[in-house]
Amino acid sequence: MIVEQIMKTELVTVPPTLTITEAREVMRHKGVRHLNVLSREGEFLGIITERDIKEALPSYLSNVPDSPVYHEPITTVLISEPITAHPLDFVEEIALIFYEARIGYLPIVSGGKLVGTVTTNELLDVYIEMTGANEPGSKLEIRVKDVPGVLNEVTAIIAAYKANVLSVLVYADQQDESSKILSIRVQMINPLPIITELRERQFDVLWPNVPGIV
Amino acid sequence: MRNAYFVYSPEQLGYKFSDSHPFNHKRLTLTMDLLKSVGALAEDDIIPARMATDEELLLAHDATYIDVVKKAGHGQLSPAQCENYGIGTEDTPIFKNMHEASALLVGGTLTAVDCVMEGKSRHAINLGGGLHHGFRGRASGFCIYNDSSVAIKYLQQKYNARVLYVDTDAHHGDGVQWSFYDDPNVCTLSIHETGRYLFPGTGAVTERGNGDGYGTSFNFPIDAFTEDASFLEIYEQSMREIFEHFKPDVVLTQNGADAHYFDPLTHLYGTMNIYQQIPKLAHELAHEYCDGKWIAVGGGGYDIWRVVPRAWSYVWLEMNDLPYPTGAISDEWLNKYQPEAPVQLVPTWEDPLDLYEPIPRTEEIREKNAQMMKKALQIIQKEQS
C-alpha cells in the first residue's frame, strides 16, 4: 500500500501573512492541530503546529490580555523545512518515519507542491483495517514452528472448511524464539471444527488466551 | 387482555442447515415440550407465524440479496456464486427453500409485534427469531434475514414507535446495531463476550452510534470466563439506566442462550441463574416504561439439550406471571429426549451446584467488567450532570 492511497487530500492551507491569533482560530474552527502554509504562488513553505503556537503564547493563567505576541505573523513559528514524504512512498516507510522522528503529522510533497497529509491517527486507522477488526469474524491464534511452509499448512485447513480469511498477522513468540504466533481472523462464527482439526494435527491453538487461565 | 402469545409454526423448523450444524431449531420443540410438561403452554397460547412479504424484508435487506437467497434455496445457484453474499459457507450452507424458511422466522417476529401493538396481548414471543447477525446484503453467523432489524423498521413505520433493543446473546448483536447506528429513535443495548477472540469481533464500548444516532448504541463487552454475579451486575445497571435514559415505547429482547458454561461456542461462565433473571427484569421494566409492551425473540444457544430448553422456558413463564418450576424435570420429558441427546441431560430446573471448577480470576474479571460498564454508561451520566 502506498501513501497516495491513504493520504488526505482536502488540505487546510493558510498564507504566511496570518497572525498567530488568526492561526489559532483556524485550528479551532477546522478541528486540526496543524496548518499548511502556502505562498501566494502555491509553493509549500512549511507547517504550523498547535504546540508551537501554545509555546509562543503567554499562559492563559498569567493574564496578559494584550500581549504583542498575539499579533505576530505565523512566520515566527513556522517550521520551514518539515519532514515530508512522497505519495509513492510505502505506508510501512512512513510508519517508521512517524515512529523514529516522533512526529504526529506528515506533509506529502511532490514536485515542490503539497499534495496531501497523513496524521498518526489516520495511519493507525489503516493498521486497524489491516487486522481485519472491522469485519465480522473469529480470531484464531496458533503457536507454530518458525519454518517455511507452516502458514500454508494452516491455511489449507481453513480453506477446506470454506472459511474466508480476513487477515493474517505473524509475530514473534516471546516465550520461544524458535516459534511464531499466527493471528488469523476468519469470517465465521463457528471455528470449532477448524480448531479441532488443527489440534488433531498437533498445532498449538491458543484460544482463548486469557492470562492466568488454562 | 391476555398476558402473552407464543408464536410458532412447525414450518419454522425448516430453517435447518444440516443434522450436524450447531444452529438447530429442534430447540423450539424441546422448549415447547418442556413447557407443556409443566402445564405452562396450551394450544390456545400458540399463534402461527406468518410469512414476511418481500416488501417487509426490503425494510432491512437489499433486493439483490433476497433474490440470491431465493435462487440458492431453489437450487439455481452454486455455492461459489453465493459466496459473496455469505451463503454456501461452512457457517451458512445452502439448504432447500432457505428463503421461505428464513422469511417465516422474520414473519414470526412480525406476528409477535402485531400481537403486542394491536393489543391482542401484552407480550409476545417468537423463539424462532433473534437472527441478529444478518446484514443488509449478506448472511453472517448462521443468520440469513435479520428478523429484529425488519421488525424494528416495521415498528417504526406501522406504529411510529420508539424501540429499545436488548441483546443478551453471548455474541455482539452487530447486524441490528449497524442497521440503526444513525437512528436516534432506536436504542440498541448488547451484552456480549468481548470480540478479542469471539465472533463477530465488534461491540466495543466506543461503538456509541453515529451522527444523530450518537449515544443510542450501548455495548457491554464482558471478559471470557465472566460468571453470573458480574453478568447480572452489568445487566441490571445497564438496563435500568438505559430504560430511564431512552424511555422507549416498546422493548424487543433477543434471548440468545449461549452465555452458559455449557455452550460450546463461547467462553462465558453463566448458569441458569442468569436466564431466570434476564426475563424478570425485562418484564418489570417493560411494565414500568412501556405499558407492558414486550416482544421477545430467541437467538444463539448451541447446547440445545442442557441449556436452551430451560433458559427459553423462563422467558415464557415470566411473560405469563407463572412461578418458575423448581426441582426435578418431568420423567416424561427426560425419557423422551435422553436417548437422542449426545450428553447427559440435566435432570433438574436448576443447574448442579458443582457445575464447574472455581476459576482463579473471578474478582479481577468482575472488577474489569465493572470498569467497562462505567465507560459504556458515561455518556448518560454526562448528560445528567
XYZ file of C-alpha atoms in Angstrom:
599
model
C 0.000 0.000 0.000
C 1.379 3.411 -0.921
C 0.906 6.784 0.736
C -1.184 8.101 -2.150
C -3.905 5.590 -1.237
C -4.282 6.746 2.347
C -3.329 10.437 2.418
C -5.905 13.139 2.993
C -6.171 15.493 0.045
C -8.535 18.098 1.481
C -5.881 20.448 2.790
C -6.180 23.169 5.384
C -3.872 25.873 3.987
C -3.100 29.408 5.163
C -0.974 32.295 3.826
C 2.205 33.334 5.686
C 0.656 36.720 6.479
C -1.741 35.271 9.073
C -1.255 36.294 12.706
C -0.815 33.772 15.490
C -4.283 34.565 16.867
C -5.851 34.023 13.466
C -3.986 30.755 13.020
C -5.288 29.567 16.376
C -8.829 30.406 15.288
C -8.450 28.453 12.045
C -7.217 25.424 14.005
C -10.166 25.621 16.380
C -12.664 26.097 13.602
C -11.335 23.246 11.454
C -10.581 20.956 14.383
C -6.960 20.406 13.349
C -3.624 20.736 15.120
C -1.510 21.527 12.071
C -1.755 24.148 9.328
C -0.046 24.102 5.970
C 1.473 27.398 4.916
C 1.447 28.157 1.191
C 2.848 31.204 -0.631
C 0.602 33.216 -2.926
C 2.046 31.216 -5.819
C 1.042 27.978 -4.096
C 4.538 26.990 -3.059
C 4.722 24.904 0.139
C 6.519 26.965 2.777
C 6.133 24.747 5.829
C 3.782 23.913 8.683
C 2.494 25.498 11.881
C 1.772 23.232 14.840
C -0.650 23.893 17.667
C 2.113 23.028 20.089
C 4.451 25.764 18.794
C 1.647 28.305 18.974
C 0.907 27.302 22.554
C 4.549 27.640 23.471
C 4.734 31.096 21.888
C 1.622 32.479 23.573
C 1.523 33.600 27.202
C -0.134 31.122 29.529
C -3.840 31.781 29.996
C -3.135 31.654 33.718
C -0.735 34.619 33.537
C -3.429 37.072 32.410
C -1.649 39.075 29.718
C -4.653 40.149 27.618
C -2.850 42.290 25.114
C 0.488 40.669 24.561
C 2.066 41.742 21.256
C 2.702 38.061 20.590
C -0.934 37.602 19.508
C -0.337 39.813 16.506
C 2.980 38.342 15.410
C 2.854 36.761 11.933
C 2.918 32.988 11.888
C 6.250 33.017 10.111
C 7.766 33.411 13.599
C 6.637 29.883 14.499
C 6.851 28.384 11.016
C 8.646 25.062 10.647
C 10.140 25.847 7.288
C 11.664 22.519 6.394
C 9.440 19.908 7.963
C 9.982 16.190 7.451
C 7.928 15.228 4.406
C 7.171 12.131 2.380
C 6.294 11.368 -1.232
C 2.941 9.995 -2.466
C 4.725 6.941 -3.854
C 6.354 6.039 -0.528
C 5.192 2.833 1.106
C 2.907 3.088 4.124
C 5.385 0.981 6.144
C 8.097 3.528 5.384
C 6.156 6.487 6.679
C 5.129 4.462 9.735
C 8.819 4.180 10.510
C 9.303 7.939 9.987
C 6.472 8.701 12.426
C 7.974 6.327 14.953
C 11.604 7.386 14.692
C 11.103 11.135 14.338
C 8.349 11.155 16.998
C 6.104 13.385 14.941
C 2.324 13.410 14.577
C 1.898 14.973 11.150
C 3.482 14.372 7.788
C 3.036 16.648 4.745
C 3.160 14.720 1.473
C 5.049 16.700 -1.139
C 5.581 16.087 -4.836
C 7.460 18.454 -7.181
C 7.598 21.171 -4.528
C 3.805 21.124 -4.186
C 1.867 19.943 -1.163
C -0.439 17.143 -2.386
C -1.662 15.568 0.842
C -1.174 14.975 4.555
C -1.145 11.998 6.908
C -1.583 12.035 10.708
C -0.621 9.252 13.133
C -4.312 8.676 13.761
C -5.023 8.099 10.080
C -2.084 5.737 9.895
C -3.359 3.824 12.912
C -6.713 3.522 11.193
C -5.021 1.853 8.221
C -3.327 -0.638 10.513
C -6.591 -1.399 12.324
C -8.196 -2.181 8.990
C -5.264 -4.415 8.141
C -6.019 -6.534 11.232
C -9.491 -7.119 9.797
C -11.071 -5.991 13.061
C -13.762 -4.026 11.260
C -15.393 -7.078 9.656
C -17.298 -9.850 11.421
C -15.037 -12.788 12.180
C -13.489 -15.019 14.840
C -9.844 -14.868 15.803
C -7.530 -17.863 15.960
C -4.090 -17.672 17.499
C -1.715 -20.517 16.802
C 1.843 -21.060 18.005
C 3.822 -22.539 15.106
C 7.420 -23.550 14.411
C 9.332 -20.779 12.676
C 9.965 -22.785 9.496
C 8.878 -22.399 5.850
C 5.531 -23.858 4.807
C 3.720 -23.707 8.145
C 1.358 -20.945 7.123
C 0.445 -22.964 4.068
C -0.487 -25.976 6.219
C -2.673 -23.857 8.447
C -4.481 -22.012 5.685
C -5.054 -25.260 3.790
C -7.069 -26.489 6.772
C -9.041 -23.231 6.888
C -9.676 -23.430 3.154
C -11.021 -26.967 3.493
C -13.757 -25.524 5.732
C -14.589 -22.875 3.138
C -13.881 -20.047 5.543
C -12.733 -16.722 4.214
C -9.563 -15.329 5.793
C -9.902 -11.633 6.696
C -6.363 -11.031 7.892
C -3.153 -12.787 8.854
C -0.603 -11.382 11.274
C 2.646 -13.120 12.122
C 4.503 -12.017 15.211
C 7.338 -13.159 17.440
C 6.647 -15.578 20.279
C 8.029 -14.004 23.417
C 8.364 -17.356 25.156
C 10.096 -19.320 22.435
C 12.474 -17.932 19.839
C 12.034 -20.881 17.523
C 8.294 -20.223 17.271
C 5.997 -17.609 15.840
C 2.412 -16.735 16.668
C -0.076 -16.668 13.818
C -3.082 -14.468 14.443
C -5.728 -15.180 11.851
C -9.187 -13.662 11.545
C -11.610 -15.974 9.781
C -15.027 -14.946 8.589
C -17.083 -17.484 10.532
C -18.979 -17.764 13.802
C -18.095 -21.397 14.446
C -14.367 -22.038 14.148
C -14.583 -25.167 16.364
C -14.203 -27.708 13.522
C -11.067 -25.886 12.364
C -9.666 -25.710 15.893
C -10.344 -29.405 16.411
C -8.554 -30.320 13.222
C -5.600 -28.020 13.960
C -5.244 -29.659 17.371
C -5.519 -33.125 15.870
C -2.629 -32.176 13.615
C -0.613 -31.153 16.677
C -0.910 -27.395 16.240
C -0.799 -25.386 19.462
C -4.022 -23.348 19.320
C -4.062 -20.554 21.886
C -7.779 -19.916 22.160
C -8.998 -18.127 24.128
C -5.806 -16.995 25.654
C -6.628 -15.306 28.935
C -3.635 -14.717 31.178
C -3.698 -16.917 34.253
C -6.397 -19.231 32.996
C -5.950 -22.579 31.190
C -56.174 -8.610 27.621
C -54.203 -11.841 27.754
C -50.654 -11.829 29.015
C -48.858 -13.327 26.073
C -48.896 -15.198 22.780
C -46.386 -17.855 21.752
C -45.678 -17.539 18.025
C -44.845 -20.841 16.385
C -45.409 -22.797 13.206
C -43.936 -26.257 12.654
C -42.631 -24.973 9.297
C -40.192 -22.759 11.240
C -38.227 -25.949 11.847
C -37.419 -25.847 8.133
C -34.627 -23.352 8.967
C -32.134 -26.183 9.070
C -28.629 -26.233 7.634
C -27.791 -29.894 8.310
C -28.033 -32.538 11.016
C -24.595 -31.761 12.370
C -24.849 -27.955 12.234
C -24.656 -26.220 15.640
C -27.628 -23.941 14.880
C -30.532 -26.320 15.374
C -34.149 -25.277 15.764
C -35.002 -28.577 17.367
C -34.530 -26.268 20.346
C -38.041 -24.969 19.692
C -39.588 -28.413 20.005
C -37.561 -29.215 23.121
C -38.619 -25.955 24.775
C -42.284 -26.305 23.903
C -42.379 -29.874 25.187
C -40.709 -28.824 28.407
C -43.259 -26.045 28.910
C -46.123 -28.460 28.185
C -44.701 -30.877 30.751
C -45.336 -28.288 33.474
C -48.703 -27.288 32.040
C -47.487 -23.840 31.066
C -48.217 -23.934 27.333
C -51.665 -24.690 25.929
C -52.837 -24.911 22.326
C -54.675 -21.602 22.548
C -51.490 -19.829 23.655
C -49.930 -20.582 20.286
C -50.431 -18.339 17.282
C -48.975 -19.339 13.905
C -46.111 -17.388 12.328
C -46.868 -15.663 9.065
C -44.502 -15.367 6.136
C -42.801 -11.993 5.816
C -43.527 -10.414 2.423
C -40.721 -9.281 0.116
C -41.793 -5.717 0.811
C -41.259 -6.265 4.531
C -37.870 -7.924 4.016
C -36.855 -4.909 1.938
C -37.183 -2.783 5.074
C -33.791 -4.155 6.120
C -32.393 -6.075 3.135
C -31.300 -5.461 -0.454
C -33.420 -6.761 -3.320
C -30.452 -8.487 -4.994
C -29.628 -10.335 -1.770
C -33.217 -11.546 -1.334
C -33.103 -12.755 -4.909
C -29.873 -14.682 -4.287
C -31.359 -16.354 -1.195
C -34.454 -17.368 -3.175
C -32.450 -18.795 -6.058
C -29.949 -20.584 -3.795
C -32.779 -22.313 -1.943
C -34.290 -23.446 -5.231
C -31.069 -24.982 -6.497
C -30.495 -22.291 -9.106
C -27.118 -21.092 -7.844
C -23.914 -22.885 -6.937
C -22.183 -22.225 -3.602
C -19.431 -20.358 -5.479
C -21.998 -17.949 -6.938
C -23.380 -17.162 -3.471
C -20.147 -16.795 -1.555
C -20.080 -13.013 -1.877
C -23.397 -12.994 -0.050
C -22.145 -15.091 2.877
C -24.129 -18.127 1.714
C -22.756 -21.541 0.832
C -20.116 -21.246 3.536
C -19.383 -23.580 6.446
C -21.416 -21.283 8.754
C -24.369 -20.750 6.447
C -24.655 -23.589 3.930
C -27.330 -23.572 1.259
C -30.440 -25.576 2.138
C -33.670 -26.266 0.331
C -36.230 -23.452 0.456
C -33.959 -21.295 2.571
C -35.773 -18.116 1.584
C -39.163 -19.460 2.647
C -37.829 -20.797 5.964
C -35.995 -17.566 6.723
C -38.945 -15.371 5.766
C -41.120 -17.406 8.129
C -38.779 -16.666 11.032
C -38.985 -12.960 10.182
C -42.763 -13.190 9.796
C -42.967 -14.839 13.215
C -41.370 -11.823 14.791
C -43.741 -9.546 12.862
C -46.679 -11.608 14.129
C -45.369 -11.092 17.665
C -45.073 -7.345 17.015
C -48.669 -7.146 15.771
C -49.992 -9.106 18.784
C -48.454 -6.578 21.135
C -49.047 -3.385 19.166
C -52.661 -4.229 18.274
C -53.365 -5.018 21.900
C -54.094 -8.724 21.457
C -51.630 -9.467 24.245
C -49.272 -7.514 26.469
C -46.258 -9.568 25.450
C -45.381 -11.992 22.661
C -42.523 -14.350 21.908
C -41.076 -15.786 18.699
C -38.254 -18.090 19.702
C -37.555 -18.883 16.046
C -36.279 -15.316 15.590
C -33.331 -13.438 17.019
C -31.048 -13.768 13.992
C -29.072 -10.695 14.951
C -26.034 -11.146 12.654
C -27.913 -10.823 9.358
C -26.686 -7.860 7.296
C -28.443 -5.808 4.643
C -26.906 -7.711 1.769
C -25.112 -10.605 3.371
C -25.673 -13.640 5.575
C -23.395 -13.880 8.592
C -23.030 -16.058 11.672
C -25.858 -18.547 10.896
C -28.269 -15.682 10.143
C -29.841 -15.140 6.725
C -32.515 -12.482 7.271
C -32.388 -10.265 10.321
C -35.860 -10.575 11.821
C -35.181 -7.995 14.528
C -33.959 -5.340 12.077
C -37.029 -5.890 9.903
C -39.315 -5.866 12.965
C -37.876 -2.632 14.336
C -38.294 -0.871 10.966
C -41.835 -2.269 10.867
C -42.493 -0.963 14.387
C -41.313 2.462 13.270
C -43.279 2.590 10.036
C -46.540 0.983 11.078
C -46.708 2.062 14.715
C -44.373 5.063 14.877
C -42.742 3.517 17.950
C -39.536 4.326 19.757
C -37.794 0.984 20.224
C -35.268 -0.325 22.714
C -33.495 -3.484 21.510
C -31.830 -5.559 24.236
C -29.440 -8.321 23.186
C -28.078 -10.736 25.810
C -26.708 -13.252 23.323
C -23.030 -14.044 24.020
C -22.191 -12.698 20.547
C -22.394 -8.993 19.724
C -25.698 -8.021 18.061
C -23.854 -6.422 15.150
C -26.464 -6.718 12.404
C -29.123 -4.905 14.414
C -26.688 -2.328 15.751
C -25.434 -1.334 12.290
C -28.999 -1.182 10.925
C -29.848 1.587 13.386
C -26.446 3.109 14.080
C -27.530 6.535 12.761
C -31.076 6.410 14.092
C -31.798 8.357 17.297
C -35.205 6.675 17.708
C -33.859 3.151 18.099
C -31.589 2.294 21.003
C -29.537 -0.904 20.964
C -28.088 -2.496 24.093
C -25.839 -5.516 23.692
C -24.063 -7.500 26.409
C -21.635 -9.986 24.910
C -18.307 -11.709 25.291
C -15.522 -9.380 24.142
C -14.631 -9.658 20.480
C -10.965 -10.271 21.174
C -11.444 -13.869 20.091
C -15.146 -14.385 19.682
C -17.202 -13.688 16.597
C -18.006 -11.110 15.304
C -15.202 -9.112 16.954
C -17.165 -5.850 17.147
C -19.174 -4.427 20.049
C -16.553 -2.266 21.733
C -17.595 0.246 24.376
C -16.648 3.016 21.961
C -19.291 1.999 19.414
C -21.916 4.504 20.521
C -23.776 5.362 17.318
C -23.157 7.915 14.630
C -24.485 11.340 13.650
C -27.987 11.884 15.055
C -27.804 8.369 16.469
C -24.757 9.087 18.596
C -25.459 7.921 22.127
C -28.131 5.373 21.188
C -25.882 2.334 20.777
C -24.653 0.768 24.003
C -22.124 -2.053 24.144
C -21.014 -4.057 27.154
C -18.212 -6.414 26.105
C -17.575 -8.751 29.044
C -14.478 -10.850 29.502
C -14.178 -14.546 28.745
C -14.888 -16.551 31.957
C -17.387 -13.984 33.256
C -19.684 -15.570 35.857
C -23.278 -14.919 36.990
C -22.673 -12.191 39.556
C -20.695 -9.989 37.210
C -23.020 -10.642 34.267
C -26.075 -9.698 36.309
C -24.393 -6.622 37.746
C -23.846 -5.350 34.201
C -27.311 -6.400 33.036
C -29.245 -4.834 35.873
C -27.499 -1.488 35.994
C -27.324 -1.031 32.221
C -30.997 -1.950 31.780
C -32.241 0.401 34.473
C -30.129 3.335 33.335
C -30.837 2.895 29.635
C -34.597 2.460 30.081
C -34.684 5.607 32.201
C -32.492 7.485 29.729
C -34.139 6.427 26.467
C -37.766 5.945 27.609
C -38.842 3.505 24.880
C -42.428 2.877 23.747
C -41.716 -0.819 23.306
C -38.881 -3.208 24.113
C -37.627 -6.051 21.908
C -35.377 -8.546 23.701
C -33.094 -11.011 21.940
C -32.683 -14.020 24.216
C -29.668 -15.875 22.902
C -28.863 -18.607 25.420
C -25.189 -19.107 24.669
C -23.571 -17.327 27.620
C -23.926 -20.533 29.659
C -20.913 -22.504 30.837
C -22.048 -25.497 28.768
C -22.235 -23.587 25.499
C -19.614 -24.975 23.114
C -19.106 -21.809 21.046
C -18.386 -19.207 23.719
C -16.230 -18.808 26.820
C -18.595 -17.261 29.350
C -19.390 -18.984 32.647
C -23.075 -18.199 33.104
C -25.533 -20.601 34.756
C -29.316 -20.976 34.693
C -29.423 -18.160 37.231
C -28.858 -15.500 34.563
C -31.642 -16.962 32.409
C -34.033 -16.630 35.330
C -33.099 -13.016 35.978
C -32.919 -11.719 32.389
C -36.640 -12.023 31.592
C -37.660 -10.941 35.112
C -36.090 -7.515 34.802
C -37.133 -7.087 31.143
C -40.704 -7.815 32.250
C -40.574 -5.412 35.172
C -39.133 -2.551 33.113
C -41.500 -3.173 30.187
C -44.376 -2.544 32.589
C -42.693 0.423 34.198
C -41.828 2.232 30.944
C -43.697 0.659 28.007
C -47.145 -0.118 29.360
C -46.070 -3.758 29.252
C -45.196 -3.824 25.526
C -42.514 -6.509 25.314
C -41.599 -8.660 22.354
C -39.062 -11.440 22.858
C -37.157 -13.426 20.261
C -34.693 -16.316 20.533
C -31.140 -16.217 19.201
C -27.993 -18.226 19.754
C -27.805 -21.232 22.039
C -25.764 -24.219 20.954
C -26.211 -26.586 23.868
C -29.714 -27.354 22.713
C -30.176 -30.215 25.224
C -28.938 -28.954 28.565
C -29.283 -25.183 28.303
C -31.706 -23.757 25.762
C -34.989 -25.516 26.711
C -34.770 -24.400 30.326
C -33.434 -20.926 29.512
C -36.172 -20.173 26.980
C -38.908 -21.654 29.159
C -38.208 -18.963 31.731
C -38.958 -16.208 29.207
C -42.417 -17.614 28.512
C -43.113 -18.392 32.176
C -42.153 -14.835 33.104
C -44.406 -13.341 30.434
C -47.321 -15.231 31.956
C -46.535 -14.410 35.581
C -46.094 -18.119 36.238
C -43.776 -19.157 39.065
C -40.513 -20.742 37.918
C -40.638 -24.518 38.456
C -38.006 -25.959 40.770
C -36.596 -29.405 41.424
C -36.946 -32.369 39.117
C -37.823 -32.070 35.438
C -40.579 -34.464 34.410
C -39.525 -38.027 33.642
C -41.651 -37.906 30.549
C -39.515 -35.139 29.023
C -36.224 -36.654 30.170
C -37.130 -40.127 28.931
C -38.348 -38.818 25.623
C -35.153 -36.930 24.787
C -32.321 -38.666 26.660
C -31.953 -41.402 24.014
C -31.374 -38.778 21.299
C -29.151 -36.493 23.316
C -25.392 -36.895 22.952
C -24.950 -35.609 26.527
C -26.465 -36.486 29.904
C -29.499 -34.200 30.354
C -29.661 -32.023 33.452
C -32.480 -33.629 35.470
C -33.483 -30.513 37.418
C -34.601 -26.981 36.580
C -31.613 -25.662 38.475
C -28.025 -26.284 37.430
C -25.973 -28.625 39.617
C -24.037 -26.686 42.263
C -20.661 -28.024 41.174
C -21.207 -27.071 37.529
C -17.601 -26.015 37.022
C -14.299 -25.795 38.865
C -13.844 -22.395 40.516
C -11.762 -20.098 38.318
C -8.764 -18.169 39.628
C -9.559 -14.647 38.480
C -13.211 -14.137 39.396
C -12.656 -10.895 41.275
C -10.372 -9.356 38.660
C -12.817 -10.163 35.885
C -15.697 -8.686 37.893
C -13.711 -5.525 38.533
C -12.677 -5.223 34.882
C -16.262 -5.656 33.694
C -17.456 -3.036 36.179
C -14.904 -0.565 34.884
C -16.010 -1.307 31.326
C -19.647 -0.641 32.294
C -18.720 2.695 33.775
C -17.164 3.747 30.476
C -20.142 2.495 28.484
C -22.641 4.411 30.621
C -20.535 7.557 30.891
C -22.474 9.250 28.140
C -25.723 9.014 30.160
C -24.126 10.253 33.329
C -22.566 13.175 31.449
C -25.941 14.266 30.117
C -27.462 14.111 33.582
C -24.846 16.263 35.211
